[in-house]
PDB file of C-alpha atoms in Angstrom:
ATOM      1  CA  UNK W   1    -137.369 179.482 -53.129  1.00  0.00           C
ATOM      2  CA  UNK W   2    -137.320 179.040 -56.906  1.00  0.00           C
ATOM      3  CA  UNK W   3    -135.607 175.751 -57.736  1.00  0.00           C
ATOM      4  CA  UNK W   4    -135.108 174.048 -61.121  1.00  0.00           C
ATOM      5  CA  UNK W   5    -137.631 171.230 -60.751  1.00  0.00           C
ATOM      6  CA  UNK W   6    -140.287 169.840 -63.058  1.00  0.00           C
ATOM      7  CA  UNK W   7    -143.438 171.970 -63.365  1.00  0.00           C
ATOM      8  CA  UNK W   8    -145.875 171.109 -60.584  1.00  0.00           C
ATOM      9  CA  UNK W   9    -149.565 170.612 -61.314  1.00  0.00           C
ATOM     10  CA  UNK W  10    -152.377 171.675 -58.994  1.00  0.00           C
ATOM     11  CA  UNK W  11    -155.964 170.801 -59.937  1.00  0.00           C
ATOM     12  CA  UNK W  12    -158.699 172.540 -57.975  1.00  0.00           C
ATOM     13  CA  UNK W  13    -162.408 171.905 -58.707  1.00  0.00           C
ATOM     14  CA  UNK W  14    -163.291 175.070 -56.752  1.00  0.00           C
ATOM     15  CA  UNK W  15    -167.057 175.556 -57.229  1.00  0.00           C
ATOM     16  CA  UNK W  16    -167.398 172.088 -58.725  1.00  0.00           C
ATOM     17  CA  UNK W  17    -166.946 170.195 -55.468  1.00  0.00           C
ATOM     18  CA  UNK W  18    -170.713 169.934 -54.969  1.00  0.00           C
ATOM     19  CA  UNK W  19    -170.856 167.845 -58.140  1.00  0.00           C
ATOM     20  CA  UNK W  20    -167.939 165.604 -57.122  1.00  0.00           C
ATOM     21  CA  UNK W  21    -168.905 165.012 -53.489  1.00  0.00           C
ATOM     22  CA  UNK W  22    -172.686 165.151 -53.274  1.00  0.00           C
ATOM     23  CA  UNK W  23    -174.794 165.439 -50.142  1.00  0.00           C
ATOM     24  CA  UNK W  24    -175.854 161.782 -50.310  1.00  0.00           C
ATOM     25  CA  UNK W  25    -172.202 160.795 -49.801  1.00  0.00           C
ATOM     26  CA  UNK W  26    -172.051 162.560 -46.430  1.00  0.00           C
ATOM     27  CA  UNK W  27    -172.596 160.172 -43.519  1.00  0.00           C
ATOM     28  CA  UNK W  28    -172.396 162.624 -40.615  1.00  0.00           C
ATOM     29  CA  UNK W  29    -175.519 164.371 -39.332  1.00  0.00           C
ATOM     30  CA  UNK W  30    -174.431 167.471 -37.421  1.00  0.00           C
ATOM     31  CA  UNK W  31    -173.567 170.663 -39.321  1.00  0.00           C
ATOM     32  CA  UNK W  32    -170.003 170.852 -37.983  1.00  0.00           C
ATOM     33  CA  UNK W  33    -169.448 167.122 -38.478  1.00  0.00           C
ATOM     34  CA  UNK W  34    -170.665 167.352 -42.084  1.00  0.00           C
ATOM     35  CA  UNK W  35    -168.321 170.244 -42.766  1.00  0.00           C
ATOM     36  CA  UNK W  36    -165.374 168.327 -41.342  1.00  0.00           C
ATOM     37  CA  UNK W  37    -166.338 165.218 -43.286  1.00  0.00           C
ATOM     38  CA  UNK W  38    -166.372 167.252 -46.503  1.00  0.00           C
ATOM     39  CA  UNK W  39    -162.860 168.548 -45.759  1.00  0.00           C
ATOM     40  CA  UNK W  40    -161.571 165.000 -45.316  1.00  0.00           C
ATOM     41  CA  UNK W  41    -163.398 163.645 -48.373  1.00  0.00           C
ATOM     42  CA  UNK W  42    -161.779 166.349 -50.493  1.00  0.00           C
ATOM     43  CA  UNK W  43    -158.327 165.336 -49.264  1.00  0.00           C
ATOM     44  CA  UNK W  44    -159.072 161.674 -49.981  1.00  0.00           C
ATOM     45  CA  UNK W  45    -160.292 162.565 -53.477  1.00  0.00           C
ATOM     46  CA  UNK W  46    -157.132 164.574 -54.123  1.00  0.00           C
ATOM     47  CA  UNK W  47    -154.870 161.817 -52.843  1.00  0.00           C
ATOM     48  CA  UNK W  48    -156.583 158.836 -54.483  1.00  0.00           C
ATOM     49  CA  UNK W  49    -158.254 160.163 -57.638  1.00  0.00           C
ATOM     50  CA  UNK W  50    -157.024 163.638 -58.598  1.00  0.00           C
ATOM     51  CA  UNK W  51    -153.372 162.544 -58.543  1.00  0.00           C
ATOM     52  CA  UNK W  52    -151.954 166.024 -59.034  1.00  0.00           C
ATOM     53  CA  UNK W  53    -148.977 167.391 -57.069  1.00  0.00           C
ATOM     54  CA  UNK W  54    -150.940 168.785 -54.124  1.00  0.00           C
ATOM     55  CA  UNK W  55    -149.338 167.644 -50.882  1.00  0.00           C
ATOM     56  CA  UNK W  56    -151.718 165.803 -48.563  1.00  0.00           C
ATOM     57  CA  UNK W  57    -150.619 166.960 -45.118  1.00  0.00           C
ATOM     58  CA  UNK W  58    -151.221 165.016 -41.866  1.00  0.00           C
ATOM     59  CA  UNK W  59    -153.024 167.961 -40.271  1.00  0.00           C
ATOM     60  CA  UNK W  60    -156.580 168.954 -39.497  1.00  0.00           C
ATOM     61  CA  UNK W  61    -156.917 172.708 -39.141  1.00  0.00           C
ATOM     62  CA  UNK W  62    -159.454 174.489 -36.943  1.00  0.00           C
ATOM     63  CA  UNK W  63    -160.212 178.175 -37.387  1.00  0.00           C
ATOM     64  CA  UNK W  64    -161.164 180.682 -34.731  1.00  0.00           C
ATOM     65  CA  UNK W  65    -164.810 181.226 -33.882  1.00  0.00           C
ATOM     66  CA  UNK W  66    -165.386 184.940 -34.306  1.00  0.00           C
ATOM     67  CA  UNK W  67    -167.686 187.682 -35.475  1.00  0.00           C
ATOM     68  CA  UNK W  68    -166.505 190.513 -37.695  1.00  0.00           C
ATOM     69  CA  UNK W  69    -168.678 193.599 -37.726  1.00  0.00           C
ATOM     70  CA  UNK W  70    -169.643 195.700 -40.723  1.00  0.00           C
ATOM     71  CA  UNK W  71    -168.147 198.882 -42.120  1.00  0.00           C
ATOM     72  CA  UNK W  72    -171.203 200.785 -40.912  1.00  0.00           C
ATOM     73  CA  UNK W  73    -173.319 200.257 -44.018  1.00  0.00           C
ATOM     74  CA  UNK W  74    -174.236 197.082 -45.873  1.00  0.00           C
ATOM     75  CA  UNK W  75    -175.225 196.322 -49.467  1.00  0.00           C
ATOM     76  CA  UNK W  76    -178.620 194.737 -50.102  1.00  0.00           C
ATOM     77  CA  UNK W  77    -177.911 191.431 -51.874  1.00  0.00           C
ATOM     78  CA  UNK W  78    -180.445 190.041 -54.335  1.00  0.00           C
ATOM     79  CA  UNK W  79    -180.074 186.484 -55.637  1.00  0.00           C
ATOM     80  CA  UNK W  80    -176.979 184.329 -55.164  1.00  0.00           C
ATOM     81  CA  UNK W  81    -178.765 181.213 -53.957  1.00  0.00           C
ATOM     82  CA  UNK W  82    -176.744 177.989 -54.319  1.00  0.00           C
ATOM     83  CA  UNK W  83    -173.709 179.923 -55.504  1.00  0.00           C
ATOM     84  CA  UNK W  84    -175.588 181.482 -58.428  1.00  0.00           C
ATOM     85  CA  UNK W  85    -175.441 184.987 -59.871  1.00  0.00           C
ATOM     86  CA  UNK W  86    -176.484 187.932 -57.748  1.00  0.00           C
ATOM     87  CA  UNK W  87    -176.771 191.688 -57.793  1.00  0.00           C
ATOM     88  CA  UNK W  88    -176.815 194.239 -55.018  1.00  0.00           C
ATOM     89  CA  UNK W  89    -177.898 197.714 -54.040  1.00  0.00           C
ATOM     90  CA  UNK W  90    -174.814 199.665 -53.015  1.00  0.00           C
ATOM     91  CA  UNK W  91    -175.178 201.729 -49.807  1.00  0.00           C
ATOM     92  CA  UNK W  92    -172.815 204.607 -50.703  1.00  0.00           C
ATOM     93  CA  UNK W  93    -175.024 206.655 -53.010  1.00  0.00           C
ATOM     94  CA  UNK W  94    -173.568 210.119 -52.411  1.00  0.00           C
ATOM     95  CA  UNK W  95    -170.396 211.633 -50.987  1.00  0.00           C
ATOM     96  CA  UNK W  96    -171.912 212.352 -47.570  1.00  0.00           C
ATOM     97  CA  UNK W  97    -172.748 208.647 -47.110  1.00  0.00           C
ATOM     98  CA  UNK W  98    -169.036 208.030 -46.573  1.00  0.00           C
ATOM     99  CA  UNK W  99    -169.402 209.592 -43.115  1.00  0.00           C
ATOM    100  CA  UNK W 100    -171.429 206.531 -42.089  1.00  0.00           C
ATOM    101  CA  UNK W 101    -168.392 204.255 -42.469  1.00  0.00           C
ATOM    102  CA  UNK W 102    -166.296 202.938 -39.599  1.00  0.00           C
ATOM    103  CA  UNK W 103    -163.724 200.193 -39.225  1.00  0.00           C
ATOM    104  CA  UNK W 104    -165.128 196.713 -38.511  1.00  0.00           C
ATOM    105  CA  UNK W 105    -164.589 195.252 -35.047  1.00  0.00           C
ATOM    106  CA  UNK W 106    -163.521 191.625 -34.624  1.00  0.00           C
ATOM    107  CA  UNK W 107    -164.807 189.741 -31.585  1.00  0.00           C
ATOM    108  CA  UNK W 108    -163.154 186.370 -31.025  1.00  0.00           C
ATOM    109  CA  UNK W 109    -165.004 183.716 -29.036  1.00  0.00           C
ATOM    110  CA  UNK W 110    -161.994 182.066 -27.417  1.00  0.00           C
ATOM    111  CA  UNK W 111    -164.120 179.682 -25.344  1.00  0.00           C
ATOM    112  CA  UNK W 112    -165.954 178.314 -28.391  1.00  0.00           C
ATOM    113  CA  UNK W 113    -162.678 178.124 -30.318  1.00  0.00           C
ATOM    114  CA  UNK W 114    -161.062 176.064 -27.558  1.00  0.00           C
ATOM    115  CA  UNK W 115    -164.102 173.796 -27.326  1.00  0.00           C
ATOM    116  CA  UNK W 116    -163.995 173.152 -31.078  1.00  0.00           C
ATOM    117  CA  UNK W 117    -160.279 172.414 -30.838  1.00  0.00           C
ATOM    118  CA  UNK W 118    -160.921 169.884 -28.063  1.00  0.00           C
ATOM    119  CA  UNK W 119    -163.690 168.180 -30.073  1.00  0.00           C
ATOM    120  CA  UNK W 120    -161.380 167.929 -33.077  1.00  0.00           C
ATOM    121  CA  UNK W 121    -158.599 166.473 -30.940  1.00  0.00           C
ATOM    122  CA  UNK W 122    -160.989 163.933 -29.439  1.00  0.00           C
ATOM    123  CA  UNK W 123    -162.169 162.995 -32.936  1.00  0.00           C
ATOM    124  CA  UNK W 124    -158.942 163.003 -34.954  1.00  0.00           C
ATOM    125  CA  UNK W 125    -156.150 163.326 -32.409  1.00  0.00           C
ATOM    126  CA  UNK W 126    -154.880 159.761 -32.793  1.00  0.00           C
ATOM    127  CA  UNK W 127    -154.790 160.081 -36.606  1.00  0.00           C
ATOM    128  CA  UNK W 128    -154.079 163.708 -37.449  1.00  0.00           C
ATOM    129  CA  UNK W 129    -152.361 166.614 -35.766  1.00  0.00           C
ATOM    130  CA  UNK W 130    -155.037 169.213 -35.019  1.00  0.00           C
ATOM    131  CA  UNK W 131    -153.890 172.811 -35.489  1.00  0.00           C
ATOM    132  CA  UNK W 132    -155.515 176.123 -34.598  1.00  0.00           C
ATOM    133  CA  UNK W 133    -155.152 178.327 -37.667  1.00  0.00           C
ATOM    134  CA  UNK W 134    -156.372 181.848 -38.281  1.00  0.00           C
ATOM    135  CA  UNK W 135    -158.530 182.092 -41.431  1.00  0.00           C
ATOM    136  CA  UNK W 136    -159.124 185.829 -41.566  1.00  0.00           C
ATOM    137  CA  UNK W 137    -159.152 186.622 -45.281  1.00  0.00           C
ATOM    138  CA  UNK W 138    -158.756 185.195 -48.751  1.00  0.00           C
ATOM    139  CA  UNK W 139    -157.380 188.394 -50.239  1.00  0.00           C
ATOM    140  CA  UNK W 140    -156.362 191.748 -48.834  1.00  0.00           C
ATOM    141  CA  UNK W 141    -157.379 193.458 -52.059  1.00  0.00           C
ATOM    142  CA  UNK W 142    -159.604 196.507 -51.605  1.00  0.00           C
ATOM    143  CA  UNK W 143    -161.679 196.840 -54.754  1.00  0.00           C
ATOM    144  CA  UNK W 144    -164.162 194.053 -53.960  1.00  0.00           C
ATOM    145  CA  UNK W 145    -165.325 195.983 -50.905  1.00  0.00           C
ATOM    146  CA  UNK W 146    -165.221 199.203 -52.911  1.00  0.00           C
ATOM    147  CA  UNK W 147    -167.529 197.642 -55.513  1.00  0.00           C
ATOM    148  CA  UNK W 148    -169.930 196.415 -52.818  1.00  0.00           C
ATOM    149  CA  UNK W 149    -170.085 199.839 -51.209  1.00  0.00           C
ATOM    150  CA  UNK W 150    -170.399 201.890 -54.374  1.00  0.00           C
ATOM    151  CA  UNK W 151    -171.596 199.477 -57.083  1.00  0.00           C
ATOM    152  CA  UNK W 152    -169.390 198.044 -59.817  1.00  0.00           C
ATOM    153  CA  UNK W 153    -170.721 200.222 -62.659  1.00  0.00           C
ATOM    154  CA  UNK W 154    -170.779 203.361 -60.524  1.00  0.00           C
ATOM    155  CA  UNK W 155    -167.247 202.634 -59.323  1.00  0.00           C
ATOM    156  CA  UNK W 156    -166.003 202.505 -62.912  1.00  0.00           C
ATOM    157  CA  UNK W 157    -167.686 205.815 -63.775  1.00  0.00           C
ATOM    158  CA  UNK W 158    -166.366 207.400 -60.562  1.00  0.00           C
ATOM    159  CA  UNK W 159    -162.805 206.873 -61.768  1.00  0.00           C
ATOM    160  CA  UNK W 160    -163.543 209.525 -64.402  1.00  0.00           C
ATOM    161  CA  UNK W 161    -166.333 211.632 -62.936  1.00  0.00           C
ATOM    162  CA  UNK W 162    -165.762 211.439 -59.177  1.00  0.00           C
ATOM    163  CA  UNK W 163    -162.125 210.526 -58.383  1.00  0.00           C
ATOM    164  CA  UNK W 164    -162.274 212.429 -55.088  1.00  0.00           C
ATOM    165  CA  UNK W 165    -164.907 210.011 -53.793  1.00  0.00           C
ATOM    166  CA  UNK W 166    -162.907 206.988 -54.958  1.00  0.00           C
ATOM    167  CA  UNK W 167    -159.739 208.229 -53.262  1.00  0.00           C
ATOM    168  CA  UNK W 168    -161.540 208.875 -49.990  1.00  0.00           C
ATOM    169  CA  UNK W 169    -163.235 205.471 -50.008  1.00  0.00           C
ATOM    170  CA  UNK W 170    -159.989 203.669 -50.830  1.00  0.00           C
ATOM    171  CA  UNK W 171    -158.199 205.542 -48.046  1.00  0.00           C
ATOM    172  CA  UNK W 172    -160.790 204.393 -45.511  1.00  0.00           C
ATOM    173  CA  UNK W 173    -160.744 200.803 -46.803  1.00  0.00           C
ATOM    174  CA  UNK W 174    -156.945 200.576 -46.809  1.00  0.00           C
ATOM    175  CA  UNK W 175    -156.641 202.100 -43.336  1.00  0.00           C
ATOM    176  CA  UNK W 176    -159.334 199.748 -42.036  1.00  0.00           C
ATOM    177  CA  UNK W 177    -157.526 196.759 -43.524  1.00  0.00           C
ATOM    178  CA  UNK W 178    -154.262 197.813 -41.877  1.00  0.00           C
ATOM    179  CA  UNK W 179    -156.134 198.276 -38.590  1.00  0.00           C
ATOM    180  CA  UNK W 180    -157.422 194.712 -38.916  1.00  0.00           C
ATOM    181  CA  UNK W 181    -153.929 193.346 -39.568  1.00  0.00           C
ATOM    182  CA  UNK W 182    -152.534 195.243 -36.585  1.00  0.00           C
ATOM    183  CA  UNK W 183    -155.294 193.895 -34.329  1.00  0.00           C
ATOM    184  CA  UNK W 184    -154.689 190.311 -35.443  1.00  0.00           C
ATOM    185  CA  UNK W 185    -150.925 190.623 -35.032  1.00  0.00           C
ATOM    186  CA  UNK W 186    -151.073 192.317 -31.636  1.00  0.00           C
ATOM    187  CA  UNK W 187    -153.450 189.666 -30.290  1.00  0.00           C
ATOM    188  CA  UNK W 188    -151.460 186.687 -31.571  1.00  0.00           C
ATOM    189  CA  UNK W 189    -154.181 185.597 -33.997  1.00  0.00           C
ATOM    190  CA  UNK W 190    -152.105 185.228 -37.173  1.00  0.00           C
ATOM    191  CA  UNK W 191    -150.704 181.967 -38.567  1.00  0.00           C
ATOM    192  CA  UNK W 192    -147.736 181.439 -40.913  1.00  0.00           C
ATOM    193  CA  UNK W 193    -149.532 178.939 -43.159  1.00  0.00           C
ATOM    194  CA  UNK W 194    -146.587 178.233 -45.468  1.00  0.00           C
ATOM    195  CA  UNK W 195    -148.065 174.779 -46.111  1.00  0.00           C
ATOM    196  CA  UNK W 196    -151.502 176.085 -47.032  1.00  0.00           C
ATOM    197  CA  UNK W 197    -153.210 177.538 -50.079  1.00  0.00           C
ATOM    198  CA  UNK W 198    -152.302 181.169 -50.727  1.00  0.00           C
ATOM    199  CA  UNK W 199    -154.283 183.527 -52.914  1.00  0.00           C
ATOM    200  CA  UNK W 200    -155.601 182.266 -56.228  1.00  0.00           C
ATOM    201  CA  UNK W 201    -153.665 179.341 -57.552  1.00  0.00           C
ATOM    202  CA  UNK W 202    -150.832 178.067 -55.398  1.00  0.00           C
ATOM    203  CA  UNK W 203    -149.433 176.983 -52.058  1.00  0.00           C
ATOM    204  CA  UNK W 204    -147.073 178.819 -49.767  1.00  0.00           C
ATOM    205  CA  UNK W 205    -144.275 176.280 -49.385  1.00  0.00           C
ATOM    206  CA  UNK W 206    -141.033 178.176 -48.872  1.00  0.00           C
ATOM    207  CA  UNK W 207    -137.844 178.143 -46.817  1.00  0.00           C
ATOM    208  CA  UNK W 208    -137.775 181.944 -46.679  1.00  0.00           C
ATOM    209  CA  UNK W 209    -140.516 182.292 -44.065  1.00  0.00           C
ATOM    210  CA  UNK W 210    -140.848 183.054 -41.232  1.00  0.00           C
ATOM    211  CA  UNK W 211    -138.691 186.190 -41.210  1.00  0.00           C
ATOM    212  CA  UNK W 212    -135.744 186.824 -38.912  1.00  0.00           C
ATOM    213  CA  UNK W 213    -136.641 187.381 -35.284  1.00  0.00           C
ATOM    214  CA  UNK W 214    -139.626 185.045 -35.443  1.00  0.00           C
ATOM    215  CA  UNK W 215    -141.336 184.073 -32.197  1.00  0.00           C
ATOM    216  CA  UNK W 216    -143.862 181.268 -32.660  1.00  0.00           C
ATOM    217  CA  UNK W 217    -146.013 182.662 -29.860  1.00  0.00           C
ATOM    218  CA  UNK W 218    -146.798 185.769 -31.916  1.00  0.00           C
ATOM    219  CA  UNK W 219    -146.758 185.550 -35.710  1.00  0.00           C
ATOM    220  CA  UNK W 220    -146.111 188.867 -37.485  1.00  0.00           C
ATOM    221  CA  UNK W 221    -147.303 189.927 -40.915  1.00  0.00           C
ATOM    222  CA  UNK W 222    -143.684 189.812 -42.140  1.00  0.00           C
ATOM    223  CA  UNK W 223    -143.673 186.095 -41.280  1.00  0.00           C
ATOM    224  CA  UNK W 224    -146.514 185.438 -43.715  1.00  0.00           C
ATOM    225  CA  UNK W 225    -147.286 185.468 -47.412  1.00  0.00           C
ATOM    226  CA  UNK W 226    -149.148 188.534 -48.597  1.00  0.00           C
ATOM    227  CA  UNK W 227    -151.768 188.515 -51.330  1.00  0.00           C
ATOM    228  CA  UNK W 228    -153.759 191.279 -52.989  1.00  0.00           C
ATOM    229  CA  UNK W 229    -155.709 191.400 -56.234  1.00  0.00           C
ATOM    230  CA  UNK W 230    -158.262 193.542 -58.030  1.00  0.00           C
ATOM    231  CA  UNK W 231    -160.429 191.265 -60.119  1.00  0.00           C
ATOM    232  CA  UNK W 232    -163.118 193.943 -60.200  1.00  0.00           C
ATOM    233  CA  UNK W 233    -160.905 196.266 -62.264  1.00  0.00           C
ATOM    234  CA  UNK W 234    -158.894 193.882 -64.452  1.00  0.00           C
ATOM    235  CA  UNK W 235    -161.284 190.997 -65.181  1.00  0.00           C
TER     236      UNK W 235
END
């Protein structure tokens, strides 16, 4: 996919959007309507004022309505209001606590998903193509969850003092992540998303996906971009 073209520029305000598009600019009243309005206002801002190389696509994407269970234990979060700093109490305090872990279960509400899709089509259908897209993760990296379960400082010390615990936790996390991917693939819940944001800094435009043997009724992981990172250990 690498072609000799001019360098492309992508500007993303990320956590600064609340300063660019403030609540008083939102005309809609319902929670879902306000969220959709914000999505559209961002695209308008990009197309009319940002003037970078981000492609403004004629789509409006709807995600699945679903609930994803826990890993069996949960950290206690303190702080974090309005996107601010936070700390947490990690639930894995000793080796035996690992036995409390289990793989999360995903329950998809297909009826609610279809209803949302119909509302979006009724609202935007004559202007934009409404697509049902699976938004199941930002990253498939494992160390963020590891840090939540064990604590960031403790995790760092474990690499020296308790590597056995780290290896066992990472094995469970990686196997659980693969289980999640298998579930999503087997149930036809994945999306190619080559025209969407991928990872941390770019878009997935390519002519090399989907892979050979693709069937649009059931996207496979090999038809998609992959993305992992470990900001907790390299940042």
